[in-house]
């Protein structure tokens, strides 16, 4: 791991500048506060009620792909617990809930003319209706990574251009069935990860390692698919349904290590362009970022290739893609320091070396959970301002922001999450004050859940889920209380109040923690139903059989 040490003096200066300069600000009414989740990570019921398999079902069922070979076959049992989870949302008093639809749950093979699964449609209809009955706005993602497995096997998934029309059919079915009630649509969640982890490193499903080629091709098809779906909505549904269609992009912030070095400044800019710009630039400006075209093009030529590994858009395609987002969904978790480093093209094609840079982290940045996730709130404000200037101050909804923990035992007093949320939301308020057009914020995530190739080892939830128990009970962490207060105040009112939220949150969680620790009742009950009753029952049968034998013998 590349870590750098910032000299203490400088660091304490940063600390003073960024952590103590709190912005006490309340947002205008109408700002949306919410939490998120995704189908594959929470629903479970992977083969129930006519659902077809997805690439993630196939991937997790192979050995050696996921931490401890865990799967999301049952996960949080969200499929059976919609009503319970809506109670949790009500408790939080959120304005919106971000959820995703599982494509193979409503189209088992991914192909509309082959089969539409009415039970799947009913499930999402019921979920959407219950949310609305409880005055919670559904923000619905069409693709949070669970491609129907049949499309992977038959066509190679996102490597194949035919995905455009299959996905468009699926999206249109969703608009037709749910669009009378759903007004916020997200075509793709985090296409960067789909491309990079699914087709470059192979760490995610479908697990292909097509280094330096596969990710660019997958991304190219995803961008075209997104544009096609936006145009479908615009032409067929918008006038009737009056909703919005956007895309959700993920990006870390890249900060030059040396602010006086032109090379580092350019390298940091390249980092963000290869991350966010890869998808945002075609949508907002009609083409890939110049720097991506230059770098991938030059390396491809040095590798003796006749054309760039980065595909090109035709003139018609550029104008078809440009402007196809009614809002930008932004997922953001962390920051990196960046320095310039040249990689020889002769080492072979790779997205990572195409960028000619190295990512570094400050060892002082808190990292309570996932290895890649360092808490660096100030990066959030910089990224938001970058979006404002690069893409003409678009409407933004933050679709994911949050932090994980690694503890396996129940630990409900998640102070590090409170600190993280406080820091990041504070930088969000500053960005809004800078004039960035953010109208909603979503904490990732409502529940602890299946964290892709990390299995259940990394927990992002505001609610703890006990995965060892069959009914997957949920328990509020301290951050539930804290976030609830932010929502009800619509921001941070003043230092005294914010401090009292923190104290109250910690008091509440330690009480719940104690109750849970001293909960012999549930353990007793479980022992009675799971061990004592079956044992006594078996013994009774045995004794009766022996008695019967004995009686019969005596009788003979
Ligand atoms: C982004 C992904 O969209 C989400 O599914 C995941 O849980 C978070 N990153 C955290 O890794």
Coordinates of C-alpha atoms in Angstrom, one line a residue, residues 57-279:
X57 CA -25.5 -15.5 -8.6
X58 CA -23.3 -17.4 -11.0
X59 CA -20.1 -15.7 -9.8
X60 CA -20.8 -16.2 -6.1
X61 CA -21.7 -19.8 -6.6
X62 CA -18.1 -20.5 -7.9
X63 CA -15.5 -21.2 -5.2
X64 CA -12.8 -18.7 -4.6
X65 CA -14.4 -15.6 -5.9
X66 CA -15.8 -14.0 -2.7
X67 CA -14.4 -13.7 0.8
X68 CA -15.2 -17.0 2.7
X69 CA -17.2 -18.1 -0.4
X70 CA -20.2 -16.1 0.9
X71 CA -23.2 -15.5 -1.4
X72 CA -26.2 -13.2 -1.4
X73 CA -28.6 -16.2 -1.8
X74 CA -30.6 -15.0 1.2
X75 CA -28.6 -11.9 2.3
X76 CA -30.9 -9.6 4.4
X77 CA -34.0 -11.4 3.3
X78 CA -35.1 -8.0 2.0
X79 CA -37.5 -9.7 -0.4
X80 CA -39.6 -10.9 2.5
X81 CA -39.1 -7.9 4.8
X82 CA -40.3 -4.9 2.7
X83 CA -42.8 -3.8 5.4
X84 CA -40.2 -4.1 8.2
X85 CA -37.6 -2.1 6.2
X86 CA -40.1 0.6 5.5
X87 CA -40.7 0.9 9.2
X88 CA -36.9 1.6 9.5
X89 CA -37.2 4.3 6.9
X90 CA -40.0 5.9 8.7
X91 CA -38.1 5.8 11.9
X92 CA -35.3 7.7 10.1
X93 CA -37.8 10.1 8.6
X94 CA -36.1 10.1 5.3
X95 CA -37.6 11.9 2.3
X96 CA -36.4 9.3 -0.2
X97 CA -35.3 5.7 -0.6
X98 CA -32.9 4.7 -3.3
X99 CA -33.4 1.1 -4.4
X100 CA -32.6 -1.0 -7.5
X101 CA -34.7 -3.3 -9.6
X102 CA -33.2 -6.7 -10.3
X103 CA -33.5 -7.2 -14.1
X104 CA -33.6 -11.0 -13.9
X105 CA -36.4 -10.9 -11.3
X106 CA -38.7 -9.3 -13.8
X107 CA -37.2 -10.8 -17.0
X108 CA -35.6 -14.1 -16.1
X109 CA -33.4 -14.4 -19.2
X110 CA -33.1 -10.7 -19.7
X111 CA -35.0 -11.0 -23.0
X112 CA -38.4 -9.4 -23.0
X113 CA -40.0 -11.5 -25.7
X114 CA -38.9 -14.7 -24.0
X115 CA -40.5 -14.1 -20.6
X116 CA -41.8 -11.4 -18.2
X117 CA -42.2 -12.5 -14.6
X118 CA -45.4 -11.1 -13.2
X119 CA -44.4 -12.1 -9.6
X120 CA -41.3 -9.9 -9.9
X121 CA -43.4 -7.0 -11.3
X122 CA -45.8 -7.4 -8.4
X123 CA -43.0 -7.4 -5.9
X124 CA -41.7 -4.0 -7.1
X125 CA -45.2 -2.6 -7.5
X126 CA -46.0 -3.5 -3.9
X127 CA -42.6 -2.0 -2.7
X128 CA -43.2 1.2 -4.6
X129 CA -46.8 1.5 -3.3
X130 CA -45.8 0.9 0.3
X131 CA -43.1 3.6 0.0
X132 CA -45.5 6.1 -1.4
X133 CA -48.2 5.2 1.2
X134 CA -45.6 6.2 3.8
X135 CA -44.7 9.4 2.0
X136 CA -41.2 8.2 0.9
X137 CA -40.1 9.0 -2.6
X138 CA -38.7 6.0 -4.5
X139 CA -35.5 6.8 -6.5
X140 CA -35.1 3.7 -8.7
X141 CA -31.9 2.4 -10.3
X142 CA -32.4 0.1 -13.2
X143 CA -29.0 -1.5 -13.1
X144 CA -27.0 -2.1 -10.0
X145 CA -24.8 -4.8 -11.5
X146 CA -27.0 -7.9 -11.7
X147 CA -27.1 -8.6 -15.4
X148 CA -29.2 -11.7 -16.3
X149 CA -26.7 -14.6 -16.6
X150 CA -28.3 -15.8 -19.9
X151 CA -27.1 -12.5 -21.5
X152 CA -23.6 -13.1 -20.3
X153 CA -23.5 -16.7 -21.5
X154 CA -25.1 -16.0 -24.9
X155 CA -23.5 -12.7 -25.8
X156 CA -20.7 -11.9 -23.4
X157 CA -22.6 -9.3 -21.5
X158 CA -21.4 -5.7 -21.8
X159 CA -18.8 -6.7 -24.3
X160 CA -21.6 -7.1 -26.8
X161 CA -23.5 -4.2 -28.5
X162 CA -26.7 -6.2 -28.4
X163 CA -27.1 -5.3 -24.7
X164 CA -28.3 -1.9 -25.8
X165 CA -31.6 -3.2 -27.2
X166 CA -32.2 -5.8 -24.5
X167 CA -31.6 -3.2 -21.8
X168 CA -33.8 -0.7 -23.6
X169 CA -36.7 -3.2 -23.6
X170 CA -36.2 -3.8 -19.9
X171 CA -36.1 -0.1 -19.1
X172 CA -39.2 0.6 -21.2
X173 CA -41.1 -2.2 -19.3
X174 CA -40.1 -0.5 -16.0
X175 CA -41.3 2.9 -17.3
X176 CA -44.6 1.3 -18.4
X177 CA -45.2 -0.6 -15.2
X178 CA -43.9 1.7 -12.5
X179 CA -43.4 5.1 -14.2
X180 CA -46.8 6.4 -13.2
X181 CA -45.4 6.5 -9.6
X182 CA -41.6 6.6 -10.0
X183 CA -40.3 10.1 -10.9
X184 CA -36.6 9.6 -10.4
X185 CA -34.9 7.0 -12.6
X186 CA -31.2 6.1 -12.6
X187 CA -30.1 4.0 -15.6
X188 CA -26.8 2.7 -14.3
X189 CA -25.2 2.7 -10.9
X190 CA -21.4 3.1 -10.9
X191 CA -20.6 1.9 -14.5
X192 CA -17.0 2.5 -13.7
X193 CA -17.0 -0.5 -11.3
X194 CA -19.0 -2.6 -13.8
X195 CA -16.3 -1.9 -16.5
X196 CA -13.2 -1.9 -14.4
X197 CA -13.9 -4.6 -11.8
X198 CA -16.1 -6.8 -14.1
X199 CA -14.0 -6.7 -17.3
X200 CA -10.5 -5.4 -16.4
X201 CA -9.4 -7.0 -13.1
X202 CA -12.2 -9.6 -12.9
X203 CA -12.7 -9.0 -9.2
X204 CA -16.4 -8.6 -9.7
X205 CA -18.8 -10.6 -11.9
X206 CA -18.6 -11.7 -14.6
X207 CA -14.9 -12.0 -13.6
X208 CA -13.3 -11.3 -16.9
X209 CA -9.6 -10.1 -17.0
X210 CA -9.5 -8.3 -20.3
X211 CA -6.9 -5.9 -19.2
X212 CA -6.7 -2.6 -21.1
X213 CA -9.4 -3.5 -23.5
X214 CA -12.5 -5.1 -21.9
X215 CA -13.3 -2.2 -19.6
X216 CA -13.2 0.4 -22.3
X217 CA -15.5 -1.7 -24.5
X218 CA -18.0 -2.4 -21.7
X219 CA -18.1 1.3 -20.8
X220 CA -18.6 2.3 -24.4
X221 CA -21.7 0.1 -24.7
X222 CA -23.0 1.2 -21.3
X223 CA -22.8 4.9 -22.3
X224 CA -24.6 4.2 -25.5
X225 CA -27.3 2.2 -23.7
X226 CA -27.8 5.0 -21.2
X227 CA -28.3 7.5 -24.0
X228 CA -30.7 5.1 -25.8
X229 CA -32.8 4.7 -22.6
X230 CA -32.9 8.5 -21.9
X231 CA -34.1 9.1 -25.5
X232 CA -36.8 6.4 -25.0
X233 CA -38.0 8.1 -21.9
X234 CA -37.9 11.5 -23.5
X235 CA -39.9 10.4 -26.6
X236 CA -42.4 7.9 -25.1
X237 CA -42.9 8.6 -21.4
X238 CA -41.8 12.0 -20.3
X239 CA -44.9 14.0 -21.4
X240 CA -47.2 11.5 -19.6
X241 CA -45.1 10.7 -16.6
X242 CA -43.1 13.9 -15.9
X243 CA -40.2 12.2 -14.4
X244 CA -36.4 12.5 -14.7
X245 CA -33.7 10.1 -15.9
X246 CA -30.1 10.3 -14.8
X247 CA -27.1 8.2 -14.3
X248 CA -25.2 7.6 -11.1
X249 CA -21.4 7.9 -11.4
X250 CA -18.8 7.1 -8.8
X251 CA -15.6 9.0 -8.3
X252 CA -12.9 9.6 -5.6
X253 CA -11.3 13.0 -5.5
X254 CA -7.6 13.2 -6.7
X255 CA -5.5 15.8 -5.0
X256 CA -2.0 16.6 -6.3
X257 CA 0.6 15.7 -3.7
X258 CA 2.7 18.8 -4.6
X259 CA 0.5 21.8 -5.4
X260 CA 3.5 23.5 -6.9
X261 CA 4.3 20.7 -9.4
X262 CA 2.6 21.1 -12.7
X263 CA 3.1 17.3 -13.3
X264 CA 1.3 16.4 -10.2
X265 CA -1.5 18.8 -10.9
X266 CA -2.0 17.3 -14.3
X267 CA -1.7 13.7 -12.9
X268 CA -4.4 14.5 -10.4
X269 CA -6.7 15.9 -13.1
X270 CA -6.0 12.8 -15.2
X271 CA -7.1 10.6 -12.2
X272 CA -10.5 12.3 -12.0
X273 CA -10.9 12.4 -15.8
X274 CA -10.2 8.6 -16.1
X275 CA -12.7 8.0 -13.2
X276 CA -15.6 10.4 -13.5
X277 CA -14.8 12.1 -16.8
X278 CA -14.8 8.7 -18.6
X279 CA -18.6 8.6 -18.3

